[in-house]
PDB file of C-alpha atoms in Angstrom:
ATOM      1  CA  UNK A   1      10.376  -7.837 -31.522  1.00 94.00           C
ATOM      2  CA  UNK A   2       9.440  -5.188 -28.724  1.00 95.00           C
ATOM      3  CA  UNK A   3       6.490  -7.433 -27.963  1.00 94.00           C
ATOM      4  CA  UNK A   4       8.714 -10.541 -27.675  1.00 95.00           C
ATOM      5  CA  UNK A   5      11.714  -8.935 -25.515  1.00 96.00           C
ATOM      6  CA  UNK A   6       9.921  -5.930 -23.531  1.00 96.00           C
ATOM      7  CA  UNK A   7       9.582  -7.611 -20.400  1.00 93.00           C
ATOM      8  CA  UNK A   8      12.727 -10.199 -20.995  1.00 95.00           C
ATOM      9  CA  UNK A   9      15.221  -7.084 -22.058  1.00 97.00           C
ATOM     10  CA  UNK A  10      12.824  -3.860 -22.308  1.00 97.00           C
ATOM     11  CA  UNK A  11      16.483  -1.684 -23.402  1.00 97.00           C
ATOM     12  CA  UNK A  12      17.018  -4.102 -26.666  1.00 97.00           C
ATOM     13  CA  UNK A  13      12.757  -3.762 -27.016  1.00 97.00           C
ATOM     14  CA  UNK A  14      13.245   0.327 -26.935  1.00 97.00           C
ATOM     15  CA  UNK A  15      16.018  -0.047 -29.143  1.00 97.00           C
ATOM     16  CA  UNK A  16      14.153  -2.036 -31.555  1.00 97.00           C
ATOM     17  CA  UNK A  17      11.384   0.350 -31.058  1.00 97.00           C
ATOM     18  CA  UNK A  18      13.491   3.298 -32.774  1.00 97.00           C
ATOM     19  CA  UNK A  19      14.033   1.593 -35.803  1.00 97.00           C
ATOM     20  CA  UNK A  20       9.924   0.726 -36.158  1.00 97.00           C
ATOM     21  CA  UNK A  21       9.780   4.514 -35.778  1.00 96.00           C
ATOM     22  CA  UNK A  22      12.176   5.281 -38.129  1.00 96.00           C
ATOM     23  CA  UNK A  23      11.181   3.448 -40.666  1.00 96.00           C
ATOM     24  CA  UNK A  24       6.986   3.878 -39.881  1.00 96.00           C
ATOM     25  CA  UNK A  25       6.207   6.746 -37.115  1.00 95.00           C
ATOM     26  CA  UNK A  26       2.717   6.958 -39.288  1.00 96.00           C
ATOM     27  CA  UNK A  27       1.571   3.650 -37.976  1.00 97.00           C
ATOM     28  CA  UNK A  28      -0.337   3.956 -34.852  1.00 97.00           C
ATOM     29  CA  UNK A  29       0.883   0.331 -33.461  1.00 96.00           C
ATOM     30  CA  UNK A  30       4.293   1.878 -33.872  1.00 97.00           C
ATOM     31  CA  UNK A  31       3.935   4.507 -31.803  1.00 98.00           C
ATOM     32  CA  UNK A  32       1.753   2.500 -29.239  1.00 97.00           C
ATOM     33  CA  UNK A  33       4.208  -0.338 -29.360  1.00 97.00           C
ATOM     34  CA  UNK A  34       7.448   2.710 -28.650  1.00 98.00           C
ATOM     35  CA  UNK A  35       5.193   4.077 -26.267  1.00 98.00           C
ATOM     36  CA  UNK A  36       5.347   0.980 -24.255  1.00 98.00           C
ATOM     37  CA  UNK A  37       8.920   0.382 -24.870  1.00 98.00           C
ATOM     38  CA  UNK A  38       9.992   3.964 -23.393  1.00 98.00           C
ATOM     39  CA  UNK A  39       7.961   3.038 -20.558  1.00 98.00           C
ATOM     40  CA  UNK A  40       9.395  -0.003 -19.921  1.00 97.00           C
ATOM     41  CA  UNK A  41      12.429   1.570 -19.438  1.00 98.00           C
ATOM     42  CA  UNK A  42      11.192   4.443 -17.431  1.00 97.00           C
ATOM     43  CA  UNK A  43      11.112   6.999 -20.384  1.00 98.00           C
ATOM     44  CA  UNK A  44       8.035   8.373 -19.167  1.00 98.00           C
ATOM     45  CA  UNK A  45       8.227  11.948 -21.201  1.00 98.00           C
ATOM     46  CA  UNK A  46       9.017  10.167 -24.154  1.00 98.00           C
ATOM     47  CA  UNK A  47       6.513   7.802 -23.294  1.00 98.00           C
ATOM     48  CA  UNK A  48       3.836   9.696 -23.211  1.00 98.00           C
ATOM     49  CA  UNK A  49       4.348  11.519 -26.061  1.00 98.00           C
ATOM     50  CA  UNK A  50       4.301   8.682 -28.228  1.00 98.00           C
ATOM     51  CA  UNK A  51       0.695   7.366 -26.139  1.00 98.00           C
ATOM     52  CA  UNK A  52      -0.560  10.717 -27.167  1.00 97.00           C
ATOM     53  CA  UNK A  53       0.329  10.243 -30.709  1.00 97.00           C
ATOM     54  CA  UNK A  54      -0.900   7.155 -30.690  1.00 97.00           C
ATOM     55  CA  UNK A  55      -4.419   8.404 -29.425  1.00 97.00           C
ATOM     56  CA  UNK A  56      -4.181  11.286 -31.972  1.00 96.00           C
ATOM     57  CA  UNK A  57      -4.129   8.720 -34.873  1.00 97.00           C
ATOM     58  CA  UNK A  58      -6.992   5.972 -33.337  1.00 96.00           C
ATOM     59  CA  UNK A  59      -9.145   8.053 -31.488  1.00 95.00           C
ATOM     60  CA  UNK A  60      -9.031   5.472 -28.763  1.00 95.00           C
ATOM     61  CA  UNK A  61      -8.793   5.856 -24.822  1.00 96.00           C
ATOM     62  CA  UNK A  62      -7.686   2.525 -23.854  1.00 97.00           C
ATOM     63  CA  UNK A  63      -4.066   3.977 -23.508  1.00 97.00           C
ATOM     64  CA  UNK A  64      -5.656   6.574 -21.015  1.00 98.00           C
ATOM     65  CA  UNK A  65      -4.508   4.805 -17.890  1.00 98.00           C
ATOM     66  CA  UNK A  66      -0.978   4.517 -19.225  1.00 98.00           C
ATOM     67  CA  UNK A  67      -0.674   7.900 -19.983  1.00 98.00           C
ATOM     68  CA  UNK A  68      -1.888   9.061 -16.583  1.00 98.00           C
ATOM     69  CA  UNK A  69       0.461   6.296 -14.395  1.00 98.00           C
ATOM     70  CA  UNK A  70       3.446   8.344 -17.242  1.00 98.00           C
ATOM     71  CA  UNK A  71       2.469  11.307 -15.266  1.00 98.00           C
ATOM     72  CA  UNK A  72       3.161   9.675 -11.810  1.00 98.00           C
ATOM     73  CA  UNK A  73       6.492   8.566 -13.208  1.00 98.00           C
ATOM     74  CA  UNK A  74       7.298  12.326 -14.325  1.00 98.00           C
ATOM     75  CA  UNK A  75       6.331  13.182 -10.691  1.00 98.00           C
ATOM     76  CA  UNK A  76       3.198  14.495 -11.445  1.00 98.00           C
ATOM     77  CA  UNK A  77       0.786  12.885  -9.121  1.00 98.00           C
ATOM     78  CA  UNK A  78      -1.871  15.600  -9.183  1.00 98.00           C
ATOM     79  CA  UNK A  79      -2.474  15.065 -12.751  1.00 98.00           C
ATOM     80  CA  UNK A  80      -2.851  12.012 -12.799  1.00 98.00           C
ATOM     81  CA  UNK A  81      -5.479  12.255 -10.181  1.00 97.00           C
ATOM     82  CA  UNK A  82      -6.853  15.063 -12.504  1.00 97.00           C
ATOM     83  CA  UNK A  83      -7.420  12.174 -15.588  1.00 97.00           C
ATOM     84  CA  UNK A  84      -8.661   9.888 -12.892  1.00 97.00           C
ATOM     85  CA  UNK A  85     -11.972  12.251 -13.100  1.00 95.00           C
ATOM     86  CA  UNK A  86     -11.882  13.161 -16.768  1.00 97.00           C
ATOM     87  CA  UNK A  87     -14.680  11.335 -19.507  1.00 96.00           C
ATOM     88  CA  UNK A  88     -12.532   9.101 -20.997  1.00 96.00           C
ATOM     89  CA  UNK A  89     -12.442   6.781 -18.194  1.00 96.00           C
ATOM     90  CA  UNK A  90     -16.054   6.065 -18.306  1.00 95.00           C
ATOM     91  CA  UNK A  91     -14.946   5.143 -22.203  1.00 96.00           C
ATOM     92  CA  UNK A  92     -12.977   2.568 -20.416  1.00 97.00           C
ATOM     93  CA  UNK A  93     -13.986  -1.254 -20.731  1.00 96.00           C
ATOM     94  CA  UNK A  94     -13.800  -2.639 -17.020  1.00 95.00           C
ATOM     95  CA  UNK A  95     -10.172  -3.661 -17.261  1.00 95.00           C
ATOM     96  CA  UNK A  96      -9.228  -0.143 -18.216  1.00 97.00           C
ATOM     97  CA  UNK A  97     -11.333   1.271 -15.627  1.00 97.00           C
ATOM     98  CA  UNK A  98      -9.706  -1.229 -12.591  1.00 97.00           C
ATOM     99  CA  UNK A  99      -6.333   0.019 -14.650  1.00 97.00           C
ATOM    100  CA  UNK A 100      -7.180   3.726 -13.790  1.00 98.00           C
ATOM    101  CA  UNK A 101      -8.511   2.987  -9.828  1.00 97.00           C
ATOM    102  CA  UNK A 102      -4.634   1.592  -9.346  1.00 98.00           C
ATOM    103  CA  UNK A 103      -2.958   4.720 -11.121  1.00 98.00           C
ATOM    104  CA  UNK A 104      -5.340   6.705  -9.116  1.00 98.00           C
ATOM    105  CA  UNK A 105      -4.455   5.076  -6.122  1.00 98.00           C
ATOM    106  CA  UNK A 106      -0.859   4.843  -6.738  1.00 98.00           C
ATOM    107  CA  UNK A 107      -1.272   9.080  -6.997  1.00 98.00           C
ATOM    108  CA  UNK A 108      -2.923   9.356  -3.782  1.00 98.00           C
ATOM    109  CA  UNK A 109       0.163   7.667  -2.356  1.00 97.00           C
ATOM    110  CA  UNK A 110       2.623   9.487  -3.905  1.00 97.00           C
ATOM    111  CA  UNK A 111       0.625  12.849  -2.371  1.00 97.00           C
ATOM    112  CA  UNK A 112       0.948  11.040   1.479  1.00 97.00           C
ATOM    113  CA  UNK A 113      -2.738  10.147   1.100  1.00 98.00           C
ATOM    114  CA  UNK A 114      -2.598   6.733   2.130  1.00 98.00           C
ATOM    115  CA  UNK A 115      -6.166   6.457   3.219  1.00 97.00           C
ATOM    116  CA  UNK A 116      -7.631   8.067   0.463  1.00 98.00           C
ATOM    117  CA  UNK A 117      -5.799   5.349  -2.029  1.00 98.00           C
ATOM    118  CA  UNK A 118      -7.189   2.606   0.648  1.00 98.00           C
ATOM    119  CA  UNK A 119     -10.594   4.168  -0.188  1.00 98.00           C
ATOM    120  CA  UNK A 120      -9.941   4.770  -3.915  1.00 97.00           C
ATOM    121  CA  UNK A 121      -9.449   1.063  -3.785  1.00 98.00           C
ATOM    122  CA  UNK A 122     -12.753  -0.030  -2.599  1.00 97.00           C
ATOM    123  CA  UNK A 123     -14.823  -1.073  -5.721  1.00 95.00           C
ATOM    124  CA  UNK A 124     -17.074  -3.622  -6.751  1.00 95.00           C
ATOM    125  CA  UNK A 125     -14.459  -5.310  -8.762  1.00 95.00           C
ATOM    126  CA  UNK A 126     -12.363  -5.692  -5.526  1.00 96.00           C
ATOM    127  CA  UNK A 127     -15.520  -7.074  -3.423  1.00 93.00           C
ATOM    128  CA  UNK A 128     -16.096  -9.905  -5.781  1.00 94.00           C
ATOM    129  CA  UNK A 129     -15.165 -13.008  -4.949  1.00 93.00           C
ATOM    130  CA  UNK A 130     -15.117 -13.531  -9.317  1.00 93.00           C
ATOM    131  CA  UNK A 131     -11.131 -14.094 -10.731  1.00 95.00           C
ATOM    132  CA  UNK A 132     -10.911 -11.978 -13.448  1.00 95.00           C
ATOM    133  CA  UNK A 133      -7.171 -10.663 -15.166  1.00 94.00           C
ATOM    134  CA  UNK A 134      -7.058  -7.706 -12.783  1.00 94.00           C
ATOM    135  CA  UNK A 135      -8.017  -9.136  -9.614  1.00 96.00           C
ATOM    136  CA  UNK A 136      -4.800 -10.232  -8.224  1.00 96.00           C
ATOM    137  CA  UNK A 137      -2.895  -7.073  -8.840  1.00 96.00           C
ATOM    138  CA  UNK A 138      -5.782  -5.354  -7.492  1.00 97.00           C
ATOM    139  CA  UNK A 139      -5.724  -7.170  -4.469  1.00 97.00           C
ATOM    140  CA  UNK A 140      -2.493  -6.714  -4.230  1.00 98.00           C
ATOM    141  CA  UNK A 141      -2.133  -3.166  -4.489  1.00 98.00           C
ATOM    142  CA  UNK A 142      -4.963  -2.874  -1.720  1.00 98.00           C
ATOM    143  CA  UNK A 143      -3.273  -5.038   1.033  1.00 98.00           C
ATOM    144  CA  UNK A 144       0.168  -2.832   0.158  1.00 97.00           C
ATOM    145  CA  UNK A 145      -1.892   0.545   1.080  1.00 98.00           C
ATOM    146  CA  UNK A 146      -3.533  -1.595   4.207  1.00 98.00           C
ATOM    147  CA  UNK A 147       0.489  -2.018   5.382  1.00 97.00           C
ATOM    148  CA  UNK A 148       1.351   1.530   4.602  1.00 97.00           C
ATOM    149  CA  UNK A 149      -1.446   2.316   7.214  1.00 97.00           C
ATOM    150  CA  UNK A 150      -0.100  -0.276   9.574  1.00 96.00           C
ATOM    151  CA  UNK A 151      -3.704  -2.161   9.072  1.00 97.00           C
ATOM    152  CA  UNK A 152      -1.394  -5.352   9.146  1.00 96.00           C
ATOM    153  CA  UNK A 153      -4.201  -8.072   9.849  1.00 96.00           C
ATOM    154  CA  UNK A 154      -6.040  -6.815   7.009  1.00 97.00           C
ATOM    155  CA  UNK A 155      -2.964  -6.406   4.724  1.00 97.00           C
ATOM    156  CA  UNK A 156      -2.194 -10.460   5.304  1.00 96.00           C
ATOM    157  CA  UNK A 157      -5.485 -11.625   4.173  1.00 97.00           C
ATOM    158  CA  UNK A 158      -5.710  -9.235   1.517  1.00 97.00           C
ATOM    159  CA  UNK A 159      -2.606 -10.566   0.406  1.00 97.00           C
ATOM    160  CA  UNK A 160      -3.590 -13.962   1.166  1.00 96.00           C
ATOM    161  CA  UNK A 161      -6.682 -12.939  -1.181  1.00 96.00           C
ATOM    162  CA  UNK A 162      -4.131 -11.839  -3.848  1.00 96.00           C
ATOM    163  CA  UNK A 163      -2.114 -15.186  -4.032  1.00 96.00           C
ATOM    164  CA  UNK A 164      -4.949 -17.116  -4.286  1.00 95.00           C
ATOM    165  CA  UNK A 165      -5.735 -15.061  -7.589  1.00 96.00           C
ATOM    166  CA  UNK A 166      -2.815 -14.707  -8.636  1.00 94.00           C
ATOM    167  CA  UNK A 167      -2.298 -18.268 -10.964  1.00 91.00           C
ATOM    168  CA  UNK A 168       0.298 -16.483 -13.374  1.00 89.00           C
ATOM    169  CA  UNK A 169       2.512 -15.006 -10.932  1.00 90.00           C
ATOM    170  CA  UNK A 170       1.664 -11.693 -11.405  1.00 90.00           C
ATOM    171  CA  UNK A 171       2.613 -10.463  -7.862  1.00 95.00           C
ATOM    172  CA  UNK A 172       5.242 -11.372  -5.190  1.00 94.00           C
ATOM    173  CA  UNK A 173       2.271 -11.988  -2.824  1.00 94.00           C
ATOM    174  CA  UNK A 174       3.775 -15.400  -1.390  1.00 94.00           C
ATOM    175  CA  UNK A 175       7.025 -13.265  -0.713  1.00 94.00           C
ATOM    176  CA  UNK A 176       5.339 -10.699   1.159  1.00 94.00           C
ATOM    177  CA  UNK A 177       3.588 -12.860   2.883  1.00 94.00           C
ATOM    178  CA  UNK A 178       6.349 -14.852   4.105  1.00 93.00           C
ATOM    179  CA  UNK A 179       7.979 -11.451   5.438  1.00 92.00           C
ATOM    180  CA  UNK A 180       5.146 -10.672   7.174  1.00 91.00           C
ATOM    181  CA  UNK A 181       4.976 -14.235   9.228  1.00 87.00           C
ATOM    182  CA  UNK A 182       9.233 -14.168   9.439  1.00 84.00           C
ATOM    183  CA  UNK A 183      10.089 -16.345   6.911  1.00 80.00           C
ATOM    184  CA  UNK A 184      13.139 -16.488   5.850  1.00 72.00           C
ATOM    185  CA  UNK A 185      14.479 -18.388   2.184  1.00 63.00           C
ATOM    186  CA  UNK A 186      17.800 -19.318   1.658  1.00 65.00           C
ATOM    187  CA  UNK A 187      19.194 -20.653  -1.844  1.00 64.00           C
ATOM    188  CA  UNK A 188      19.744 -24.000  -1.699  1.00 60.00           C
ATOM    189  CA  UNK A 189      22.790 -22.908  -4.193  1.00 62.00           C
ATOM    190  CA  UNK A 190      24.890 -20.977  -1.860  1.00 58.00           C
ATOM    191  CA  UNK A 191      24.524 -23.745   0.874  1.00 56.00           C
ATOM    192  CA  UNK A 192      25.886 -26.449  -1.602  1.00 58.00           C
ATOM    193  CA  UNK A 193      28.850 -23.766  -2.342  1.00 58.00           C
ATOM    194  CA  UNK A 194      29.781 -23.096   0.916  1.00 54.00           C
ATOM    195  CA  UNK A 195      29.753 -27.151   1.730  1.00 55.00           C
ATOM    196  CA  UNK A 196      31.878 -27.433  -1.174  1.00 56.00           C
ATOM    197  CA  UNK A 197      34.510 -24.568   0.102  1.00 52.00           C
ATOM    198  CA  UNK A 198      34.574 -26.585   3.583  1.00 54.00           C
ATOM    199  CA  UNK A 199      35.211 -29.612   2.078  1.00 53.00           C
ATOM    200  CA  UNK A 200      38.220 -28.056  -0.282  1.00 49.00           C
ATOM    201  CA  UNK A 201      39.631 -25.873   2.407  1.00 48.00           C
ATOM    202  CA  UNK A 202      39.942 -29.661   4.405  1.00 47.00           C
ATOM    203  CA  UNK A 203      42.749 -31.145   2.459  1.00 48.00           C
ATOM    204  CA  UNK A 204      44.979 -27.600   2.968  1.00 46.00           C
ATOM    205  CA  UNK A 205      44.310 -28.172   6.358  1.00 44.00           C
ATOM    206  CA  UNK A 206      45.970 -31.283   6.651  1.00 47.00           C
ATOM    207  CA  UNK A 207      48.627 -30.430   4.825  1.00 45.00           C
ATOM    208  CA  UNK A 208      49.497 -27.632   6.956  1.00 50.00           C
ATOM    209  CA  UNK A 209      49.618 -30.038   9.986  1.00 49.00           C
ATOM    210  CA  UNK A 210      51.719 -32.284   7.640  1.00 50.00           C
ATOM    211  CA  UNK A 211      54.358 -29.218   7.278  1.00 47.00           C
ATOM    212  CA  UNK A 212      54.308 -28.358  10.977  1.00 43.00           C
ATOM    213  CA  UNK A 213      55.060 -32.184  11.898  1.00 46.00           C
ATOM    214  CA  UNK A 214      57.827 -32.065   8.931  1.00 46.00           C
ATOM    215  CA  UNK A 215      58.843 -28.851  10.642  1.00 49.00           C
ATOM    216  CA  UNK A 216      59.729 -30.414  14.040  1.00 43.00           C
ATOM    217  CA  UNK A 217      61.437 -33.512  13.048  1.00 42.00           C
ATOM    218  CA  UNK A 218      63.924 -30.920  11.278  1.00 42.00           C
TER     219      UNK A 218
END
C-alpha cells in the first residue's frame, strides 16, 4: 500500500507505513518502505532514522544517497557533502552513484556554491549522448544550476537535452522551457467558463433594459 499511494497520496502511504511498523519494525523492507514514506512527506529526521535502520539490518548502501539528500532536508548541507566523499559511494552501482552527484550538487547550492554544483555536475554519465533512467533528471538538474548562474543559452539546451530524455515525464523541462522563450498556457477550461458567464450574464441584461422601458411607460 505505501508503494501503491506514495506518490498519489504520500500522507495515507506514511500512515499506512505506521501500521507495517507496528505490526513488523524487524523487517528491513518495513523500515525501508517507512523510510520512504516519512520522506515523502518531508519527515526527514524520522526518515533517516528508519534508512539507518534499514542499513543496520541489510548491510546495504544503496539507501546512502537518500540518507544524505535527508540531511539537506534537515538543513544540513555540509554533511551531506561530507557522505558525498565517504566509501560507500564507490559501493554504489552507477544509478546510485549519478543519485549521490545530484544530492551533492543540490548541497553545494544550498551552501551559495552555484558553480561548484555546475562542476559537481560534470560527469561522464552527463556527457553521453546514451538514455539511461537518470539521464533526464540529470540533465535537468544541470541546466537549473546553468540558470542560477545566469548561463541562460546553456541552461535552454541543457534543458532542451533533458526533454528529449525525458519519455516518462520525469521533469517539467517543456514548462521551463516555455518560460524561458515567453510562453504563456492558458486552460482551455477557464476560457469555456468565462464564455459561459458572458453568455448567462446576456439574458439579465436584457431584462434590465426590459424593466427600464417598463419603467418609462409608467
Amino acid at each position: 500500500m505505501v508503494a501503491n499511494l506514495i506518490d498519489e497520496d504520500p500522507e495515507q502511504a506514511y500512515a499506512y507505513s505506521k501500521v507495517a511498523l507496528r505490526l513488523a519494525s524487524r523487517v528491513a523492507a518495513v523500515r525501508e518502505a517507512a523510510g520512504f514514506a516519512a520522506y515523502a512527506t518531508q519527515k526527514y529526521a524520522e526518515a533517516l532514522a528508519e534508512f539507518r535502520a534499514a542499513r543496520r539490518m541489510t548491510g546495504s548502501v544503496e539507501l546512502w544517497p537518500v540518507m544524505a539528500d535527508c540531511e539537506r532536508g534537515l538543513g544540513r548541507p555540509e554533511r551531506a557533502m561530507a557522505m558525498a566523499g565517504e566509501a560507500e559511494v564507490q559501493k554504489l552501482d552507477k544509478a546510485g552513484q549519478v543519485e549521490m552527484r545530484l544530492v551533492a550538487a543540490g548541497a553545494r547550492r544550498d551552501m551559495g556554491q552555484i558553480d561548484a554544483a555546475i562542476v559537481t555536475l560534470q560527469s561522464p554519465e552527463l556527457a553521453s549522448n546514451s538514455v539511461q533512467p537518470w539521464t533526464a533528471r540529470l540533465r535537468y538538474a544541470y541546466a537549473d544550476a546553468l540558470l542560477a548562474a545566469g548561463r541562460e543559452d546553456e541552461a535552454r539546451e541543457w534543458f532542451a537535452k533533458a526533454l528529449e530524455a525525458d519519455k516518462d515525464g520525469a521533469t517539467d523541462a517543456s514548462d521551463r522551457l516555455a518560460e524561458m522563450d515567453g510562453v504563456e498556457f492558458v486552460d482551455a477550461m477557464d476560457e469555456d467558463d468565462s464564455g459561459d458567464a458572458d453568455e448567462s450574464a446576456a439574458p439579465a441584461a436584457e431584462a434590465d433594459d426590459d424593466d427600464v422601458e417598463g419603467d418609462k411607460a409608467e
